[in-house]
Short mmCIF file of C-alpha atoms and ligand atoms in Angstrom, two decimals:
data_model
loop_
_atom_site.label_atom_id
_atom_site.label_comp_id
_atom_site.label_asym_id
_atom_site.label_seq_id
_atom_site.Cartn_x
_atom_site.Cartn_y
_atom_site.Cartn_z
CA UNK A 10 21.14 -7.55 -59.82
CA UNK A 11 23.57 -9.17 -57.41
CA UNK A 12 24.74 -7.08 -54.50
CA UNK A 13 28.32 -7.79 -53.43
CA UNK A 14 29.03 -7.75 -49.73
CA UNK A 15 32.46 -6.69 -48.38
CA UNK A 16 33.51 -10.37 -48.06
CA UNK A 17 32.50 -10.87 -51.69
CA UNK A 18 29.58 -13.23 -51.08
CA UNK A 19 26.77 -12.58 -53.54
CA UNK A 20 23.28 -11.67 -52.44
CA UNK A 21 20.26 -12.52 -54.55
CA UNK A 22 17.83 -9.65 -55.07
CA UNK A 23 14.18 -10.40 -55.70
CA UNK A 24 14.44 -9.05 -59.23
CA UNK A 25 17.27 -11.43 -60.09
CA UNK A 26 15.41 -14.34 -58.53
CA UNK A 27 12.25 -13.64 -60.56
CA UNK A 28 14.31 -13.35 -63.74
CA UNK A 29 16.15 -16.61 -63.07
CA UNK A 30 12.85 -18.44 -62.47
CA UNK A 31 11.50 -16.95 -65.68
CA UNK A 32 14.44 -18.33 -67.65
CA UNK A 33 13.38 -21.87 -66.76
CA UNK A 34 10.43 -21.34 -69.13
CA UNK A 35 11.72 -20.54 -72.62
CA UNK A 36 8.22 -19.42 -73.69
CA UNK A 37 7.91 -16.92 -70.79
CA UNK A 38 7.35 -13.34 -71.86
CA UNK A 39 8.40 -11.67 -68.61
CA UNK A 40 4.91 -10.37 -67.82
CA UNK A 41 4.53 -12.48 -64.68
CA UNK A 42 7.99 -11.42 -63.53
CA UNK A 43 7.03 -7.77 -63.92
CA UNK A 44 3.70 -8.33 -62.17
CA UNK A 45 5.42 -9.93 -59.19
CA UNK A 46 7.84 -7.05 -59.11
CA UNK A 47 4.93 -4.55 -59.11
CA UNK A 48 3.45 -6.37 -56.12
CA UNK A 49 6.80 -6.24 -54.31
CA UNK A 50 6.86 -2.51 -54.96
CA UNK A 51 3.35 -2.08 -53.55
CA UNK A 52 4.54 -4.03 -50.51
CA UNK A 53 7.43 -1.65 -49.96
CA UNK A 54 5.10 1.34 -50.03
CA UNK A 55 2.60 -0.32 -47.68
CA UNK A 56 5.45 -1.31 -45.33
CA UNK A 57 6.67 2.28 -45.19
CA UNK A 58 3.16 3.40 -44.20
CA UNK A 59 2.45 0.65 -41.67
CA UNK A 60 5.70 1.32 -39.81
CA UNK A 61 4.52 4.91 -39.33
CA UNK A 62 1.47 3.43 -37.53
CA UNK A 63 1.26 5.45 -34.32
CA UNK A 64 2.43 8.66 -36.02
CA UNK A 65 -1.07 8.97 -37.44
CA UNK A 66 -1.98 10.01 -33.88
CA UNK A 67 0.25 13.06 -34.20
CA UNK A 68 -0.28 13.80 -37.86
CA UNK A 69 -4.02 13.16 -37.70
CA UNK A 70 -5.97 9.98 -36.88
CA UNK A 71 -6.56 7.70 -39.82
CA UNK A 72 -9.99 8.49 -41.16
CA UNK A 73 -9.83 12.01 -39.67
CA UNK A 74 -8.20 15.26 -40.68
CA UNK A 75 -4.49 15.97 -40.11
CA UNK A 76 -2.89 19.24 -38.99
CA UNK A 77 -2.73 20.46 -42.57
CA UNK A 78 -6.47 19.96 -42.82
CA UNK A 79 -6.03 16.95 -45.13
CA UNK A 80 -7.97 13.75 -44.84
CA UNK A 81 -5.77 10.92 -43.49
CA UNK A 82 -6.59 7.68 -45.23
CA UNK A 83 -7.12 4.53 -43.18
CA UNK A 84 -4.23 2.13 -43.65
CA UNK A 85 -6.35 -0.63 -45.12
CA UNK A 86 -7.87 1.78 -47.65
CA UNK A 87 -4.44 3.12 -48.46
CA UNK A 88 -3.05 -0.38 -48.98
CA UNK A 89 -6.02 -1.27 -51.17
CA UNK A 90 -5.52 1.79 -53.34
CA UNK A 91 -1.76 1.27 -53.51
CA UNK A 92 -2.06 -2.25 -54.93
CA UNK A 93 -4.73 -1.32 -57.47
CA UNK A 94 -3.05 1.94 -58.57
CA UNK A 95 0.32 0.28 -59.12
CA UNK A 96 -1.30 -2.44 -61.22
CA UNK A 97 -4.16 -0.85 -63.12
CA UNK A 98 -2.22 0.70 -66.00
CA UNK A 99 0.56 -1.79 -66.73
CA UNK A 100 -1.21 -3.86 -69.38
CA UNK A 101 -0.43 -7.01 -67.43
CA UNK A 102 -3.90 -7.51 -65.86
CA UNK A 103 -7.36 -8.20 -67.23
CA UNK A 104 -9.13 -7.50 -63.94
CA UNK A 105 -8.52 -7.32 -60.18
CA UNK A 106 -10.54 -8.04 -57.05
CA UNK A 107 -9.82 -6.93 -53.50
CA UNK A 108 -11.15 -8.06 -50.14
CA UNK A 109 -11.86 -4.40 -49.46
CA UNK A 110 -14.13 -3.93 -52.46
CA UNK A 111 -17.45 -5.55 -53.13
CA UNK A 112 -17.23 -6.09 -56.88
CA UNK A 113 -14.44 -6.75 -59.36
CA UNK A 114 -12.01 -3.91 -60.12
CA UNK A 115 -12.08 -3.41 -63.89
CA UNK A 116 -9.11 -2.02 -65.79
CA UNK A 117 -9.95 1.44 -67.08
CA UNK A 118 -10.58 1.56 -70.86
CA UNK A 119 -7.75 4.14 -70.95
CA UNK A 120 -5.27 1.31 -70.38
CA UNK A 121 -4.56 -1.96 -72.18
CA UNK A 122 -5.66 -5.23 -70.58
CA UNK A 123 -3.36 -8.19 -70.09
CA UNK A 124 -3.46 -11.93 -69.55
CA UNK A 125 -3.39 -12.15 -65.74
CA UNK A 126 -5.92 -11.69 -62.94
CA UNK A 127 -4.95 -10.38 -59.50
CA UNK A 128 -6.91 -11.03 -56.32
CA UNK A 129 -5.65 -9.55 -53.08
CA UNK A 130 -6.32 -8.89 -49.44
CA UNK A 131 -4.57 -5.52 -49.03
CA UNK A 132 -4.16 -5.54 -45.26
CA UNK A 133 -5.07 -8.79 -43.58
CA UNK A 134 -5.40 -8.67 -39.82
CA UNK A 135 -6.15 -4.96 -39.99
CA UNK A 136 -7.98 -5.05 -36.65
CA UNK A 137 -4.46 -5.39 -35.19
CA UNK A 138 -3.11 -2.15 -36.68
CA UNK A 139 -3.73 -0.09 -33.55
CA UNK A 140 -1.78 -2.58 -31.40
CA UNK A 141 1.43 -2.63 -33.45
CA UNK A 142 0.97 -6.32 -34.25
CA UNK A 143 2.20 -7.85 -37.52
CA UNK A 144 -0.21 -7.62 -40.45
CA UNK A 145 0.13 -8.57 -44.10
CA UNK A 146 -0.95 -8.41 -47.73
CA UNK A 147 -2.00 -11.61 -49.52
CA UNK A 148 -2.05 -11.98 -53.31
CA UNK A 149 -3.25 -14.55 -55.83
CA UNK A 150 -2.49 -14.52 -59.57
CA UNK A 151 -4.47 -16.47 -62.18
CA UNK A 152 -4.48 -16.56 -65.96
CA UNK A 153 -7.56 -14.93 -67.43
CA UNK A 154 -10.19 -17.32 -68.80
CA UNK A 155 -11.95 -14.82 -71.06
CA UNK A 156 -10.39 -14.30 -74.46
CA UNK A 157 -9.67 -10.57 -74.47
CA UNK A 158 -11.21 -7.19 -73.65
CA UNK A 159 -12.22 -6.36 -70.07
CA UNK A 160 -11.77 -9.17 -67.55
CA UNK A 161 -14.89 -10.67 -65.95
CA UNK A 162 -16.14 -11.96 -62.61
CA UNK A 163 -15.64 -15.45 -64.00
CA UNK A 164 -11.94 -14.70 -64.46
CA UNK A 165 -11.76 -14.05 -60.71
CA UNK A 166 -13.69 -17.14 -59.66
CA UNK A 167 -11.10 -19.85 -60.25
CA UNK A 168 -10.02 -22.83 -58.19
CA UNK A 169 -6.81 -22.55 -56.20
CA UNK A 170 -5.49 -25.41 -58.37
CA UNK A 171 -5.38 -22.94 -61.28
CA UNK A 172 -3.18 -20.42 -59.44
CA UNK A 173 -0.15 -19.27 -61.41
CA UNK A 174 1.47 -17.67 -58.38
CA UNK A 175 0.51 -16.58 -54.88
CA UNK A 176 2.16 -15.13 -51.83
CA UNK A 177 2.08 -12.63 -49.05
CA UNK A 178 3.92 -9.73 -47.55
CA UNK A 179 4.27 -9.63 -43.81
CA UNK A 180 4.88 -6.33 -42.06
CA UNK A 181 6.51 -7.40 -38.83
CA UNK A 182 9.82 -6.82 -37.07
CA UNK A 183 11.08 -6.92 -40.64
CA UNK A 184 9.11 -6.86 -43.88
CA UNK A 185 9.13 -10.09 -45.86
CA UNK A 186 7.70 -11.28 -49.16
CA UNK A 187 7.03 -15.01 -49.45
CA UNK A 188 5.75 -16.45 -52.73
CA UNK A 189 5.44 -19.46 -54.96
CA UNK A 190 4.95 -19.81 -58.69
CA UNK A 191 4.83 -23.58 -58.42
CA UNK A 192 8.60 -24.03 -58.08
CA UNK A 193 8.92 -24.09 -54.33
CA UNK A 194 8.38 -21.35 -51.78
CA UNK A 195 10.87 -18.53 -51.45
CA UNK A 196 11.11 -15.80 -48.84
CA UNK A 197 12.75 -12.38 -49.20
CA UNK A 198 13.47 -9.85 -46.48
CA UNK A 199 13.34 -6.13 -47.18
CA UNK A 200 16.66 -4.46 -46.51
CA UNK A 201 15.46 -0.98 -45.57
CA UNK A 202 18.90 0.55 -46.11
CA UNK A 203 18.89 -0.29 -49.84
CA UNK A 204 15.11 -0.57 -50.27
CA UNK A 205 15.36 -4.01 -51.87
CA UNK A 206 14.03 -7.47 -51.04
CA UNK A 207 16.87 -9.97 -50.67
CA UNK A 208 16.52 -13.75 -50.77
CA UNK A 209 16.84 -14.95 -47.17
CA UNK A 210 14.64 -18.08 -47.17
CA UNK A 211 15.13 -20.13 -50.37
CA UNK A 212 13.07 -23.32 -50.80
CA UNK A 213 11.06 -23.15 -47.61
CA UNK A 214 9.79 -26.54 -46.44
CA UNK A 215 7.49 -27.02 -43.46
CA UNK A 216 9.35 -28.94 -40.74
CA UNK A 217 8.03 -32.50 -40.51
CA UNK A 218 7.60 -32.24 -36.75
CA UNK A 219 5.01 -29.55 -35.98
CA UNK A 220 5.34 -27.26 -32.99
CA UNK A 221 2.18 -25.18 -32.93
CA UNK A 222 -1.56 -25.15 -33.25
CA UNK A 223 -3.19 -21.79 -33.93
CA UNK A 224 -6.87 -21.10 -33.43
CA UNK A 225 -9.01 -18.61 -31.53
CA UNK A 226 -9.76 -20.99 -28.68
CA UNK A 227 -11.88 -18.35 -26.99
CA UNK A 228 -14.61 -19.49 -29.37
CA UNK A 229 -14.42 -23.17 -28.38
CA UNK A 230 -17.94 -23.20 -27.01
CA UNK A 231 -19.25 -22.26 -30.46
CA UNK A 232 -17.48 -25.14 -32.24
CA UNK A 233 -18.77 -28.53 -33.37
CA UNK A 234 -17.85 -31.63 -31.42
CA UNK A 235 -15.36 -32.74 -34.10
CA UNK A 236 -13.45 -29.45 -33.97
CA UNK A 237 -13.43 -29.49 -30.14
CA UNK A 238 -12.11 -33.04 -30.03
CA UNK A 239 -9.52 -32.30 -32.74
CA UNK A 240 -8.26 -29.40 -30.62
CA UNK A 241 -8.01 -31.59 -27.52
CA UNK A 242 -6.13 -34.15 -29.65
CA UNK A 243 -3.62 -31.42 -30.59
CA UNK A 244 -3.27 -30.64 -26.90
CA UNK A 245 -2.47 -34.31 -26.20
CA UNK A 246 -5.69 -34.95 -24.26
CA UNK A 247 -7.83 -36.85 -26.76
CA UNK A 248 -7.09 -40.06 -28.69
CA UNK A 249 -7.53 -40.31 -32.46
CA UNK A 250 -9.68 -42.96 -34.17
CA UNK A 251 -6.96 -45.59 -33.51
CA UNK A 252 -6.84 -44.76 -29.81
CA UNK A 253 -3.48 -42.97 -30.19
CA UNK A 254 -2.61 -39.83 -28.25
CA UNK A 255 -0.09 -37.35 -29.61
CA UNK A 256 2.39 -35.17 -27.78
CA UNK A 257 0.67 -31.87 -27.07
CA UNK A 258 1.53 -28.88 -29.26
CA UNK A 259 2.02 -25.31 -28.09
CA UNK A 260 -0.77 -22.85 -28.73
CA UNK A 261 0.16 -19.67 -30.59
CA UNK A 262 -2.51 -17.30 -31.89
CA UNK A 263 -1.86 -13.75 -33.02
CA UNK A 264 -5.19 -13.14 -34.74
CA UNK A 265 -3.45 -11.97 -37.89
CA UNK A 266 -3.61 -14.82 -40.37
CA UNK A 267 -0.49 -13.91 -42.29
CA UNK A 268 1.56 -13.77 -39.09
CA UNK A 269 0.08 -17.00 -37.70
CA UNK A 270 0.56 -18.71 -41.05
CA UNK A 271 4.14 -17.48 -41.46
CA UNK A 272 5.19 -18.74 -38.04
CA UNK A 273 3.68 -22.17 -38.69
CA UNK A 274 5.22 -22.35 -42.16
CA UNK A 275 8.67 -21.93 -40.65
CA UNK A 276 8.09 -23.73 -37.33
CA UNK A 277 5.54 -26.39 -38.33
CA UNK A 278 1.96 -26.60 -37.17
CA UNK A 279 -1.64 -26.05 -38.11
CA UNK A 280 -3.71 -22.89 -38.35
CA UNK A 281 -7.47 -23.22 -38.43
CA UNK A 282 -10.55 -21.06 -38.42
CA UNK A 283 -13.49 -23.45 -38.19
CA UNK A 284 -17.20 -22.95 -38.59
CA UNK A 285 -18.52 -21.38 -35.43
CA UNK A 286 -21.95 -20.38 -34.37
CA UNK A 287 -21.11 -17.25 -32.41
CA UNK A 288 -21.76 -14.88 -35.28
CA UNK A 289 -24.37 -15.41 -38.00
CA UNK A 290 -21.89 -13.97 -40.54
CA UNK A 291 -19.42 -16.78 -39.86
CA UNK A 292 -21.54 -19.93 -40.14
CA UNK A 293 -19.36 -20.85 -43.13
CA UNK A 294 -16.18 -19.78 -41.32
CA UNK A 295 -14.72 -16.27 -41.35
CA UNK A 296 -11.92 -16.37 -43.89
CA UNK A 297 -12.37 -15.97 -47.61
CA UNK A 298 -11.46 -18.73 -50.03
CA UNK A 299 -10.41 -16.31 -52.77
CA UNK A 300 -8.30 -13.77 -50.88
CA UNK A 301 -6.96 -15.81 -47.96
CA UNK A 302 -7.60 -19.56 -48.26
CA UNK A 303 -6.53 -20.46 -51.80
CA UNK A 304 -3.33 -18.34 -52.01
CA UNK A 305 -2.03 -19.61 -48.66
CA UNK A 306 -3.08 -23.16 -49.53
CA UNK A 307 -0.88 -23.04 -52.65
CA UNK A 308 2.09 -21.86 -50.57
CA UNK A 309 1.44 -24.62 -48.02
CA UNK A 310 1.27 -27.35 -50.62
CA UNK A 311 4.47 -26.12 -52.28
CA UNK A 312 6.16 -26.23 -48.85
CA UNK A 313 5.10 -29.85 -48.25
CA UNK A 314 1.92 -29.21 -46.21
CA UNK A 315 -1.75 -29.26 -47.11
CA UNK A 316 -5.07 -27.54 -46.53
CA UNK A 317 -8.72 -28.39 -46.17
CA UNK A 318 -12.14 -26.95 -45.48
CA UNK A 319 -12.62 -29.90 -43.11
CA UNK A 320 -13.83 -32.16 -45.89
CA UNK A 321 -11.90 -31.43 -49.07
CA UNK A 322 -8.68 -29.81 -50.21
CA UNK A 323 -9.03 -26.02 -50.30
CA UNK A 324 -7.33 -25.89 -53.70
CA UNK A 325 -10.15 -27.98 -55.22
CA UNK A 326 -12.98 -25.69 -54.15
CA UNK A 327 -14.67 -23.78 -56.95
CA UNK A 328 -15.67 -20.38 -55.52
CA UNK A 329 -19.07 -19.16 -56.66
CA UNK A 330 -18.83 -15.63 -55.27
CA UNK A 331 -15.99 -13.20 -54.70
CA UNK A 332 -16.22 -12.99 -50.93
CA UNK A 333 -17.16 -16.60 -50.23
CA UNK A 334 -16.13 -17.68 -46.75
CA UNK A 335 -14.80 -21.10 -45.85
CA UNK A 336 -13.80 -23.04 -42.78
CA UNK A 337 -10.08 -23.54 -43.10
CA UNK A 338 -7.38 -25.92 -41.81
CA UNK A 339 -3.90 -25.29 -43.12
CA UNK A 340 -0.47 -26.63 -42.18
CA UNK A 341 1.33 -29.95 -41.73
CA UNK A 342 -0.32 -32.61 -43.84
CA UNK A 343 -0.83 -35.16 -41.03
CA UNK A 344 -2.52 -32.58 -38.82
CA UNK A 345 -4.86 -31.43 -41.59
CA UNK A 346 -5.75 -35.07 -42.25
CA UNK A 347 -6.49 -35.54 -38.53
CA UNK A 348 -8.82 -32.52 -38.62
CA UNK A 349 -10.72 -34.16 -41.48
CA UNK A 350 -10.81 -37.45 -39.56
CA UNK A 351 -12.31 -35.89 -36.42
CA UNK A 352 -14.86 -33.93 -38.46
CA UNK A 353 -15.82 -37.07 -40.40
CA UNK A 354 -16.23 -39.06 -37.17
CA UNK A 355 -18.13 -36.57 -35.03
CA UNK A 356 -19.78 -33.96 -37.26
CA UNK A 357 -22.05 -35.89 -39.51
P1 AHM V 406 -9.57 -9.29 -41.94
O1 AHM V 406 -9.29 -9.74 -43.34
O2 AHM V 406 -10.81 -8.46 -41.84
O3 AHM V 406 -8.39 -8.62 -41.31
O4 AHM V 406 -9.96 -10.59 -41.06
C1 AHM V 406 -9.17 -11.71 -41.12
C2 AHM V 406 -8.45 -11.92 -39.81
C3 AHM V 406 -7.33 -12.90 -39.96
O5 AHM V 406 -6.12 -12.26 -40.20
C4 AHM V 406 -7.32 -13.59 -38.63
O6 AHM V 406 -6.84 -14.90 -38.73
C5 AHM V 406 -8.75 -13.55 -38.20
O7 AHM V 406 -9.35 -12.48 -38.89
C6 AHM V 406 -8.89 -13.33 -36.74
O8 AHM V 406 -10.23 -13.41 -36.38
P2 AHM V 406 -10.66 -13.52 -34.84
O9 AHM V 406 -10.39 -12.19 -34.23
O10 AHM V 406 -12.12 -13.86 -34.92
O11 AHM V 406 -9.86 -14.62 -34.20
MG1 MG V 407 -8.29 -10.68 -44.56
#
């Protein structure tokens, strides 16, 4: 629907936008539109819970018992359950997978299965919840590969190139949903007074001139030489292979990927989480290709940027396991290419 403002300008709701995009494809059945709308709904519910953050202290700590003697669910568990519950019975999905769960999430035999596959990170940056810092939900939608019946692990292990749609919700000063279905990147802001997402950022393009680099520089001593030199290049202190210095960028790092990514998408820049040797769990990087890397890489590419694992485009990586980690460089194309150049030169 369109909402009319007092001065008669029309406002595009998310529902209307999805429907208009759908009409571009005469063969579209409306299933993807409904699936996106279900995700937006899950986002609204998660937003309403995350904004209550500190109230858990009064009503009962998350993970503990509240004054009524009920168990208070941790926010990340609640977000995980919210996304799966709102999507498990609709007949739109063959299977789901969540960063919070080890295996695939099958659709119960009580419900019909559908043609899409949903992978999601229910609450990315959840270590920031206690500090009232922006966090987010990331989602990735693929077409199923299996013919019919219950979806399989194979349906979930697809290259980013095969994404049908991806996006994220960011729970910050305002709640936003940003997504692409391959026709540009569009951002909607939740108007809490009407409970609807309204189109505020149509056709987002990354600015050509980047402003920021975003990395946890506290770990510099654990990085390879190529990554260290690339970082000094971004600071304006190291020449590239042609002997050229660049103007130094500002460092911004929140430690919540969705928030760091969102800022760089709008302001220009590069976010990276390289291989580091501080923690044996992260020798292949920390972030997951399936739940974090590929969906944000699709958004970046649709906004004019690019992404890499340091050697190849993130969208071309075939994941072999659900929780596969990857080093990740994502943002303005020229900066991502420079990262690859430094890694090629110094990290053989
Ligand atoms: P999570 O999915 O467990 O929340 O972890 C991912 C988060 C990202 O949001 C963020 O970019 C990164 O971990 C921060 O890690 P670090 O604290 O090592 O800088
Ligand atoms: Mg995450």
